[in-house]
Coordinates of C-alpha atoms and ligand atoms in Angstrom, one line a residue:
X1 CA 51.6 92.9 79.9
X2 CA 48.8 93.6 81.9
X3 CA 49.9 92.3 85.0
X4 CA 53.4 94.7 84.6
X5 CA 51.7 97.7 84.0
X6 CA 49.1 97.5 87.2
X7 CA 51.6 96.6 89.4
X8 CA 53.8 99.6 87.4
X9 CA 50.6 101.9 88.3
X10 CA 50.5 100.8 92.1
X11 CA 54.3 101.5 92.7
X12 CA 53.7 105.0 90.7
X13 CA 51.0 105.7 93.7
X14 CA 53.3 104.8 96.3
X15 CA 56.5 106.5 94.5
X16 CA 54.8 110.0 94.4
X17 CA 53.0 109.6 98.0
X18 CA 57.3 108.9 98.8
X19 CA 58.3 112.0 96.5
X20 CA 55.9 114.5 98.7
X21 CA 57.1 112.8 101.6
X22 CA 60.5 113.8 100.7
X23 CA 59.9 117.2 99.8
X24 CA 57.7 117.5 103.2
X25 CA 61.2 116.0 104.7
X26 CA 63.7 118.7 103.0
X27 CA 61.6 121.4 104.2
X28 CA 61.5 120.2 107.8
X29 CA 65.5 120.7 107.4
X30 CA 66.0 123.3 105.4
X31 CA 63.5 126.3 105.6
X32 CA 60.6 125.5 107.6
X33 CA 59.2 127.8 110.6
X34 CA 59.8 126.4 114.4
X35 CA 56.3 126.2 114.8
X36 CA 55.4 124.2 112.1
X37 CA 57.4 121.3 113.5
X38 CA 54.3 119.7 115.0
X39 CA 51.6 119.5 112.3
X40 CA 54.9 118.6 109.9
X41 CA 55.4 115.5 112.1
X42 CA 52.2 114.6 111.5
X43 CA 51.9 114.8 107.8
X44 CA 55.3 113.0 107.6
X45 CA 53.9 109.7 110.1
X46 CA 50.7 110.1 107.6
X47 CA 52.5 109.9 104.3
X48 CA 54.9 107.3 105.7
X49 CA 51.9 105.1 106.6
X50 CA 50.4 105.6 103.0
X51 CA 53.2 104.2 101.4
X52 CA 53.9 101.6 104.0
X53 CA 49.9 100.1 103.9
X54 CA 50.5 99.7 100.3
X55 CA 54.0 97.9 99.9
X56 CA 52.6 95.5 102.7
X57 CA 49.1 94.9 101.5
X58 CA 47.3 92.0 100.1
X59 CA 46.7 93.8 96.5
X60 CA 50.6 94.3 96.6
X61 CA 51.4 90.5 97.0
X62 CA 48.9 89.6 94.3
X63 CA 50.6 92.0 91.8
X64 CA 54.0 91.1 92.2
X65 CA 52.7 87.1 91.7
X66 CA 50.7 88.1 88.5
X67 CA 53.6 90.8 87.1
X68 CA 56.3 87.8 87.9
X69 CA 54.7 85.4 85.3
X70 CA 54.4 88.2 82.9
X71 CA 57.9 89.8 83.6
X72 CA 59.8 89.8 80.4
X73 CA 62.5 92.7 79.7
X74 CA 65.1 93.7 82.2
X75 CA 63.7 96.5 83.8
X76 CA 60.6 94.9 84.3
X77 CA 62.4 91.6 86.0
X78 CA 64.2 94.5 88.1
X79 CA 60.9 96.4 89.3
X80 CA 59.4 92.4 90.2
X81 CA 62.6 91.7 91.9
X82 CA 63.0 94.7 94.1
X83 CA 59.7 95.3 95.0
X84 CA 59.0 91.9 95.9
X85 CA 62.1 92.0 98.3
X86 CA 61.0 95.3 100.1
X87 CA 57.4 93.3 100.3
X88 CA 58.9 90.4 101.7
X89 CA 60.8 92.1 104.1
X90 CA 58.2 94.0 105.3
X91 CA 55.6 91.4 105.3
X92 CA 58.2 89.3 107.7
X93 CA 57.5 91.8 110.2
X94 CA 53.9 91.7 112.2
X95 CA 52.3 95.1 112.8
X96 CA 52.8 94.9 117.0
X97 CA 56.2 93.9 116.6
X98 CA 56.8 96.6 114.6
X99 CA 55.2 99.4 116.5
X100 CA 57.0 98.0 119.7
X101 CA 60.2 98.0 117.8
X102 CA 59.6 101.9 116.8
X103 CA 58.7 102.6 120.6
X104 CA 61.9 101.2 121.6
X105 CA 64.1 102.7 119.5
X106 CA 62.3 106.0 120.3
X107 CA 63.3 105.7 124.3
X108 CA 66.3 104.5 123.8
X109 CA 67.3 107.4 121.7
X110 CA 66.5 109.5 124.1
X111 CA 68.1 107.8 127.0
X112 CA 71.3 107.3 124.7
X113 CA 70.9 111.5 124.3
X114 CA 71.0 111.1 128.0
X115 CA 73.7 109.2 128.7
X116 CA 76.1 110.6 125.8
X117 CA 75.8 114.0 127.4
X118 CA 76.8 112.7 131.1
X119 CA 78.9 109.9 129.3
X120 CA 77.2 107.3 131.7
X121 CA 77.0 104.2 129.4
X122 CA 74.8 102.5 132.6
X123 CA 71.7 105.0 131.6
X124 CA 71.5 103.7 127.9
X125 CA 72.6 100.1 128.8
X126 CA 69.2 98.6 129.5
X127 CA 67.7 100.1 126.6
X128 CA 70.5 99.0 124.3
X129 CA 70.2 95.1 125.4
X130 CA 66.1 95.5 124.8
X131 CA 67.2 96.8 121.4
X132 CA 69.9 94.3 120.5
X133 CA 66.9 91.5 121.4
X134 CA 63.8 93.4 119.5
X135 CA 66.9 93.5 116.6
X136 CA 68.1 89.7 116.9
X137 CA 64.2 88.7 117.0
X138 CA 63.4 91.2 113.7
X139 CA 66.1 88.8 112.1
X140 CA 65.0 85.3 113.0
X141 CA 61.3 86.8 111.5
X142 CA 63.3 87.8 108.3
X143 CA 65.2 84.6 107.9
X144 CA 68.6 84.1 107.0
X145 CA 71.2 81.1 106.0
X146 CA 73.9 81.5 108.4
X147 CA 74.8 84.7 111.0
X148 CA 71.4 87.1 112.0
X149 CA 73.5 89.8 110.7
X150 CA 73.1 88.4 107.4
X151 CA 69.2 89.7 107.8
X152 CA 69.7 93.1 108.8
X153 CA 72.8 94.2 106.7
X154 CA 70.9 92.8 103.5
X155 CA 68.4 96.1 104.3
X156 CA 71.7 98.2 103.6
X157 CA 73.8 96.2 101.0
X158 CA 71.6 93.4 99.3
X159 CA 73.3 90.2 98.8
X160 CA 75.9 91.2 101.6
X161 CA 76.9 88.3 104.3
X162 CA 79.3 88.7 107.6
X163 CA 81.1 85.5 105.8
X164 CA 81.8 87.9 102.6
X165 CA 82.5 91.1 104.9
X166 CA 84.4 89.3 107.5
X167 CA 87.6 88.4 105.6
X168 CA 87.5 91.5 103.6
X169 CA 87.5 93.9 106.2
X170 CA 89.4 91.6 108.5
X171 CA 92.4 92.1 105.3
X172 CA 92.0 96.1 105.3
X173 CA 91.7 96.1 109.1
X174 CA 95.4 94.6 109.4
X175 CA 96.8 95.9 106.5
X176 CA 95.6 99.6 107.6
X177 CA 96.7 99.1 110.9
X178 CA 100.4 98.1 109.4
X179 CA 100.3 101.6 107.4
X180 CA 99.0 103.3 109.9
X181 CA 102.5 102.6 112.0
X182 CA 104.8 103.5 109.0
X183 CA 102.8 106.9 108.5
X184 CA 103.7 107.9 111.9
X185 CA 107.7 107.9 111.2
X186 CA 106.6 110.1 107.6
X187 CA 106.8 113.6 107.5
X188 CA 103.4 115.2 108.9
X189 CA 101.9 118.3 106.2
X190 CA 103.0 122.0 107.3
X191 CA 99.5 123.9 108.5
X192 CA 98.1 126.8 106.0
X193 CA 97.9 130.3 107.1
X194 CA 94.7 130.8 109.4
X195 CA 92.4 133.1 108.7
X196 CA 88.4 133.7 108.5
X197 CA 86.5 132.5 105.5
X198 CA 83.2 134.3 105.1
X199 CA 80.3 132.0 104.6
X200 CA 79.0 133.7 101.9
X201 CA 82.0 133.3 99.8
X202 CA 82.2 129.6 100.7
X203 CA 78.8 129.3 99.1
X204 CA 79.6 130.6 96.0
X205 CA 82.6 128.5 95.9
X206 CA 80.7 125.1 96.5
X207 CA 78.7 126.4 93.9
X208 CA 81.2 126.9 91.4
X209 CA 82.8 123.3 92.4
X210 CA 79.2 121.5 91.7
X211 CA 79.0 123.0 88.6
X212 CA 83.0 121.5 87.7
X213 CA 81.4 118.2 88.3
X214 CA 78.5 118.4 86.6
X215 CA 75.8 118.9 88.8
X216 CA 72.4 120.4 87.4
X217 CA 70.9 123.1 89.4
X218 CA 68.5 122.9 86.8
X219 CA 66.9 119.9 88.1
X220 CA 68.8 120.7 92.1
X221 CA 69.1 123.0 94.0
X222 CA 71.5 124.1 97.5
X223 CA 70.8 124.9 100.5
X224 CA 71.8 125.3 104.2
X225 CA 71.1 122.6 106.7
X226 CA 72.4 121.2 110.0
X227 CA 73.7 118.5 108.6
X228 CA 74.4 117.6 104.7
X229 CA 72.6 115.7 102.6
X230 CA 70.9 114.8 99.3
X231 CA 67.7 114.0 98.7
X232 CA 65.8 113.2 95.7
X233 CA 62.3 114.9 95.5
X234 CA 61.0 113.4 92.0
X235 CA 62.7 113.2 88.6
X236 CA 64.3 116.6 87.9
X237 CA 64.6 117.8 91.6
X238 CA 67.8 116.1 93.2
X239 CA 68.8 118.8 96.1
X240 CA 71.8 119.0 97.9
X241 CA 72.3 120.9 100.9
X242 CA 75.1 121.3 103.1
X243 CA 76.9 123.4 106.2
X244 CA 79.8 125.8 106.5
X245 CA 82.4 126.7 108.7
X246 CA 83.9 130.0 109.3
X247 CA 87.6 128.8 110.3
X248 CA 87.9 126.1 107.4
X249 CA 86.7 126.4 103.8
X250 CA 87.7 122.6 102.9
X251 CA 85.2 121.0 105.7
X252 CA 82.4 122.8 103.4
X253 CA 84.0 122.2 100.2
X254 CA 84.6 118.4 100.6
X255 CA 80.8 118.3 102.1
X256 CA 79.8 120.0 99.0
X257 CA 81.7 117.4 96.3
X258 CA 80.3 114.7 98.5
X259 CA 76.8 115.8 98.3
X260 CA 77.2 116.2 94.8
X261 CA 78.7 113.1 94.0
X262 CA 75.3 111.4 95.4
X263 CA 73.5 113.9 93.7
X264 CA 74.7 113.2 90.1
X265 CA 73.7 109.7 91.1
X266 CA 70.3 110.8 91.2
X267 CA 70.1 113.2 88.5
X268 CA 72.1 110.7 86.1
X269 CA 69.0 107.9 86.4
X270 CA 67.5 106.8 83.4
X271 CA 64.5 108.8 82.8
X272 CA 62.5 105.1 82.2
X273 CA 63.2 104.6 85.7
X274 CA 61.1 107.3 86.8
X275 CA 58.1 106.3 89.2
X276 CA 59.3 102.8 89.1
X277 CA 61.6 102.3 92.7
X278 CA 64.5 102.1 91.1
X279 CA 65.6 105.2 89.8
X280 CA 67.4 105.2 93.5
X281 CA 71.0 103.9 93.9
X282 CA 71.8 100.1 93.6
X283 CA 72.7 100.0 97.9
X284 CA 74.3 102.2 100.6
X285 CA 77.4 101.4 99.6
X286 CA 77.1 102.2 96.0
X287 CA 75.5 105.3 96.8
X288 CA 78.4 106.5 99.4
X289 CA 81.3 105.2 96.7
X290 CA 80.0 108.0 94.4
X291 CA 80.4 110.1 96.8
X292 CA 83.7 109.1 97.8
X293 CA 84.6 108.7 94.1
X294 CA 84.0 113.4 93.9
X295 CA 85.1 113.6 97.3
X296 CA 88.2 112.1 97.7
X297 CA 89.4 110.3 94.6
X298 CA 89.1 113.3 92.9
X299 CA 88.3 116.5 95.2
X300 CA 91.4 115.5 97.5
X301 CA 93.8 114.5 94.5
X302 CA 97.3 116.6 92.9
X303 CA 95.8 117.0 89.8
X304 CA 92.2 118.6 91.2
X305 CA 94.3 121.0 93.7
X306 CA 96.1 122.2 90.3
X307 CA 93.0 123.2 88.9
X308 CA 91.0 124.3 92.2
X309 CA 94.1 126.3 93.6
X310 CA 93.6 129.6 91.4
X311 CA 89.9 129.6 92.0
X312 CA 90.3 129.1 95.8
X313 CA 93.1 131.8 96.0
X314 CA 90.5 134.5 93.9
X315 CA 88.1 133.4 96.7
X316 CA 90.2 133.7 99.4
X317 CA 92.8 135.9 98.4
X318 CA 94.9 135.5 101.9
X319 CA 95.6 131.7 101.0
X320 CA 96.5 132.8 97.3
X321 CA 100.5 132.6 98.6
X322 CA 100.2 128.8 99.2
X323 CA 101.0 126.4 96.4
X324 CA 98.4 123.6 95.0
X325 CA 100.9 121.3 96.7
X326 CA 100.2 122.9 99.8
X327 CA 96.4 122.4 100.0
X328 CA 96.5 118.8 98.9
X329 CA 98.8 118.0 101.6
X330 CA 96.6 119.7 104.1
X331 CA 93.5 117.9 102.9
X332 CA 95.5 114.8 103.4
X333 CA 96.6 114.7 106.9
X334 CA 96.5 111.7 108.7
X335 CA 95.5 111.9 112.5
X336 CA 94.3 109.2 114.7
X337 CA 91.4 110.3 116.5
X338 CA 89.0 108.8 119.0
X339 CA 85.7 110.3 116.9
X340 CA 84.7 108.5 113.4
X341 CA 82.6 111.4 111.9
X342 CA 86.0 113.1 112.2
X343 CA 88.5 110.7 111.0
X344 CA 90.5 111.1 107.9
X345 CA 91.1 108.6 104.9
X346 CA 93.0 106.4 106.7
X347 CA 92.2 105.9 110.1
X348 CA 88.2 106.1 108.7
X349 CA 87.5 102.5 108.0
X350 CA 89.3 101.0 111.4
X351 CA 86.4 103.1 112.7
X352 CA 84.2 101.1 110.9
X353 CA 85.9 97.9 111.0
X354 CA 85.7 97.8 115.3
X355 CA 81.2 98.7 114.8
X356 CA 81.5 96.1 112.6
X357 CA 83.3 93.6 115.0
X358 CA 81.5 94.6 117.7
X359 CA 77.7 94.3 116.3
X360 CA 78.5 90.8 114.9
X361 CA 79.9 89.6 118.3
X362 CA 76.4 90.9 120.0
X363 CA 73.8 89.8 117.1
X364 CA 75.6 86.3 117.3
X365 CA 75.7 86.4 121.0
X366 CA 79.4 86.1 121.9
X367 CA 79.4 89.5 123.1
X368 CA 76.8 91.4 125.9
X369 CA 76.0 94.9 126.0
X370 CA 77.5 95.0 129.7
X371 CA 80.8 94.2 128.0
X372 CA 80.8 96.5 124.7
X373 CA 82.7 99.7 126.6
X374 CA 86.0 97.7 127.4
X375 CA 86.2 95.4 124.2
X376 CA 85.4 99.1 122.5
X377 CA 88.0 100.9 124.0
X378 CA 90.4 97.8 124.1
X379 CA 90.2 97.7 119.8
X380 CA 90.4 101.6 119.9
X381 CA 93.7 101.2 121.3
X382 CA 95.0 98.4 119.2
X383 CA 93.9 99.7 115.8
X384 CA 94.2 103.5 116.5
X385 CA 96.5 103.7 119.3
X386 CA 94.2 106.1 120.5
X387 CA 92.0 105.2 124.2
X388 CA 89.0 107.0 124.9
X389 CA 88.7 109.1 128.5
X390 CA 85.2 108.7 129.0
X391 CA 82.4 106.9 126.8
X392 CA 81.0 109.7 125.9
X393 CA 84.1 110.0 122.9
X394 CA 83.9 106.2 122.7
X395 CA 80.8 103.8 122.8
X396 CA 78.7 106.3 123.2
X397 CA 79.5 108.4 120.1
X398 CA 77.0 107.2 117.3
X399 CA 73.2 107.5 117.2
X400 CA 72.8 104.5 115.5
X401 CA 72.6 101.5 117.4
X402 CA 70.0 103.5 119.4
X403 CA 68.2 103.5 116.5
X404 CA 68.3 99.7 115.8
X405 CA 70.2 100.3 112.7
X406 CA 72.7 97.4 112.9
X407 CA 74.1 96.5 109.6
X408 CA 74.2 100.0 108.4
X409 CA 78.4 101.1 109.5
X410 CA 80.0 98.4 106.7
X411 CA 78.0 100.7 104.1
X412 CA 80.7 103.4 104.9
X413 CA 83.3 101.7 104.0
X414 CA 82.5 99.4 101.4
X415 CA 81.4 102.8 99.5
X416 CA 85.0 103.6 99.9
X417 CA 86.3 100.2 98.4
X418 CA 83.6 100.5 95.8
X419 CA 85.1 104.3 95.3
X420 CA 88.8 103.2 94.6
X421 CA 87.7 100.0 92.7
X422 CA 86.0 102.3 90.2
X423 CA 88.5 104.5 90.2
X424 CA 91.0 102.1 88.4
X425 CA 89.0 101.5 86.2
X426 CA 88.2 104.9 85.0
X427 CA 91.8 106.1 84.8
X428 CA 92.3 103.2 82.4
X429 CA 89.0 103.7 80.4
X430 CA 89.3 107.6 80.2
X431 CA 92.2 108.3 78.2
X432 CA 94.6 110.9 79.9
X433 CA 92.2 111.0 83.2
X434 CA 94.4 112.8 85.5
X435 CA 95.2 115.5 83.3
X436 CA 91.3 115.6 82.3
X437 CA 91.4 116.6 86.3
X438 CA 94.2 119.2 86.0
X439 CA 92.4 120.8 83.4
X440 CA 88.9 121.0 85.2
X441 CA 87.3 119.0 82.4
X442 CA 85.4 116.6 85.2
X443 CA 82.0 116.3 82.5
X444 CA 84.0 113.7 80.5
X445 CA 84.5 111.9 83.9
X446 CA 80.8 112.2 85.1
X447 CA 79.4 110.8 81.7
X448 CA 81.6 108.1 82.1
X449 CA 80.1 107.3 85.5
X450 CA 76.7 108.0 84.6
X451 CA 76.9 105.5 82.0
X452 CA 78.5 102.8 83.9
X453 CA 76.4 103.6 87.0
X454 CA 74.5 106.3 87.6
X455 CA 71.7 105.4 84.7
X456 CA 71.3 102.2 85.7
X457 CA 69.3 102.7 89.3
X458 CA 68.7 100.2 91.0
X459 CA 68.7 97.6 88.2
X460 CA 71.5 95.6 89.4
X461 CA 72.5 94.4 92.9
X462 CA 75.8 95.9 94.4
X463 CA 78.4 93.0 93.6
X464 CA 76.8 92.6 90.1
X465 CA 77.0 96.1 89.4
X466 CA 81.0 96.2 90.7
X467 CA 81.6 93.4 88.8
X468 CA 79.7 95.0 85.5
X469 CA 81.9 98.4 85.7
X470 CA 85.0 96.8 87.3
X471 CA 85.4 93.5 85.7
X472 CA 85.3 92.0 89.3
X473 CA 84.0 91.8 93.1
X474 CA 84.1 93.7 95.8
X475 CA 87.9 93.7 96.6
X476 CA 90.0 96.0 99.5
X477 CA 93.5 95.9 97.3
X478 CA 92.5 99.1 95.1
X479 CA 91.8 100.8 98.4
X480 CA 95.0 100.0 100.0
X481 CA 96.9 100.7 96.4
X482 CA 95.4 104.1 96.5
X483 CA 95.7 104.9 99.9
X484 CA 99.5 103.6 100.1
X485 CA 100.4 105.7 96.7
X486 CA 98.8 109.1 98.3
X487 CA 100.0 109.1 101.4
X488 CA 103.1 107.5 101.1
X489 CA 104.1 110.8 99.2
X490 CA 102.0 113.0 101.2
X491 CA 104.1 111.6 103.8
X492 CA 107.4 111.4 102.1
X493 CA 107.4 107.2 103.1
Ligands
ZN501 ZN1 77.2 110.0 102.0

């Protein structure tokens, strides 16, 4: 077991260089001093090459050959397994291409900054077609079977293809679409009384609703930030942090359970994980369904509103007049809308499903950059119904492709199929789940999912772990089930 336990050492060195780069990295967005923005950058780029000269070096490569001989129990087949993909990966990639890759990206965020604030898509378009080349280049070096697509979403969702996505979202695509149309001759949700919601007291709420589902803030902690998110420090430090809004408790609240439900991912690892690279979640996708799964399975559910509604009245006493009815129907208003970050349930994945279209088309070269703002605003209006004025509020909208991330948008919504797969089974496994809900007693709920999910890391691959917890693959019907059931009677259909 020699072999196992060196290469076990060398990914311990570059897991704790990672967990001070991600305390270094929560700081930066949470409490740090304006000033201390420049020397931060610089100890982040430091850190980050640490790490990154020893998953790509030569003593790396030798280790995982030795460690695969050796590799015997599960885990260890796991740590060979993963580590040797992120080598691989990385390895594909040649030092200049990658420091010209990074360059680009880096002006073409800017211009894209640029052009989204005049909404003039002819400023970013030149640096969008060098990135969509750098990007189709970065996947012939990675290698792939069939579509280059295949070789970038793999960095998001291993073991995902365009030919598995393809007919899956193309289903929820038409099928959403259909139910879309029926919603709009249902009765829309009444508004609640308007009012002011001091920030303060929404704090102490989100607290109160990450204890119901069992977050630790013994091993966590919350705090403010621009935007929300989670990040895992080291074993026993999983933070959360998220924002507030004076006008609307819920926007906070909902940010809160879904922090949390990636959070209890992290803090629900198995302990002989720790310092191996895969105490981590299994893929974007599973990551975002447990999300989903606190967020809206359960945090925009009946039953939850039942037991929530007395607790948000004592906090807020001017909505303590409305009925638990009353807040789960405003939580689940359906509105088409021309910005995704925005987007409800519903209309949510058709947001996803045109990026997804759209990035195919170019990586595979049926579609150019010159052409993206008509066929974008051509789908917006057949799947939403909705056009956008000016690209600013269409093409132009999401940071991402600036970035180079293509292959990153399907991890949205699969964590949403992943969410309402789950979900099934759970209320059959969990005897009397809903009214577990009603009650408030969500810890018999999170035990459930740490022990079908959360403990096992990154042990298994996505589809292998759906399939272990669900009984099957990655499927859209529980999705459109659930979403049919909801708002169907949200919307008296
Ligand atoms: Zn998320």
């Amino acid at each position: 077991m020699a072999a196992v336990q060196s290469l076990r050492d060398y990914v311990r060195e570059i897991s704790e260089i990672q967990s001070a780069a991600s305390l270094a990295a929560w700081d930066q967005r949470t409490h740090m001093p304006p000033q201390g923005a420049e020397a931060r950058a610089k100890i982040a780029g430091r850190l980050e090459r640490l790490a990154f000269e020893r998953l790509v070096s030569d003593r790396m490569g030798e280790l995982l050959r030795a460690a695969e001989a050796e590799a015997e129990s599960e885990v260890d087949r796991a740590l060979v397994r993963e580590w040797k993909r992120d080598y691989t990966r990385h390895r594909a990639i040649p030092p200049d291409f990658y420091q010209k890759l990074v360059e680009t990206t880096s002006r073409a965020e800017t211009a894209w900054e640029k052009a989204k604030a005049a909404s003039d898509f002819p400023v970013f378009r030149p640096h969008l077609e060098e990135v969509v080349s750098l990007v189709r280049e970065m996947a012939e070096l990675i290698g792939y079977t069939t579509s280059p697509y295949d070789a970038l979403v793999e960095e998001f969702e291993p073991g995902m293809t365009v030919a598995r996505l393809r007919p899956i979202l193309g289903d929820l695509r038409t099928d959403l679409v259909a139910f879309l149309k029926q919603l709009g001759r249902g009765k829309a949700p009444r508004g609640l009384p308007s009012g002011a919601f001091p920030l303060d007291t929404q704090r102490q709420f989100c607290r109160e609703a990450l204890g119901w589902i069992g977050y630790d803030f013994e091993g966590g902690r919350l705090d403010d930030s621009v935007h929300p998110f989670t990040i895992g420090v080291g074993p026993g430090d999983v933070r959360v942090t998220n924002r507030y809004a004076e006008d609307d408790p819920f926007s906070g609240l909902f940010g809160a359970l879904h922090e949390g439900g990636h959070a209890l991912y992290g803090q629900g690892a198995d302990p002989a994980l720790a310092w191996t690279g895969l105490a981590g979640g299994s893929s974007f996708g599973i990551h975002e369904s447990q999300s989903r799964f606190w967020e809206n399975q359960i945090g925009r559910s009946l039953p939850f509103w039942r037991h929530a509604h007395p607790h948000l009245a004592r906090h807020f006493p001017h909505l303590s007049r409305t009925a638990p009815e009353d807040i789960w129907r405003h939580v689940n208003r359906v509105q088409p809308s021309l910005i995704r970050v925005e987007a409800d349930e519903v209309t949510y994945n058709l947001h996803i499903c045109l990026r997804f279209e759209l990035e195919v088309d170019l990586l595979e070269g049926r579609l150019s950059v010159a052409e993206l703002p008509d066929r974008w605003n051509q789908a917006m209006g057949e799947y939403l119904g909705v056009t956008p004025p000016d690209d600013r509020r269409g093409v132009l909208q999401d940071v991402h492709w600036s970035g180079g991330m293509f292959g990153y948008f399907p991890s949205y919504t699969l964590g949403n199929l992943y969410a309402a797969q789950i979900t099934e089974t759970a209320e059959k496994e969990i005897s009397g789940f809903w009214e577990r809900v009603e009650r408030g007693e969500l810890a018999t709920i999170r035990e459930w999912l740490r022990e079908a999910v959360h403990r096992h890391g990154r042990m298994y691959r996505p589809e292998e772990l759906c399939t272990r917890v669900t009984g099957s693959g990655l499927s859209a019907e529980p999705f459109l089930r659930y979403v049919r059931a909801k708002y169907g009677e949200v919307y008296g259909l």
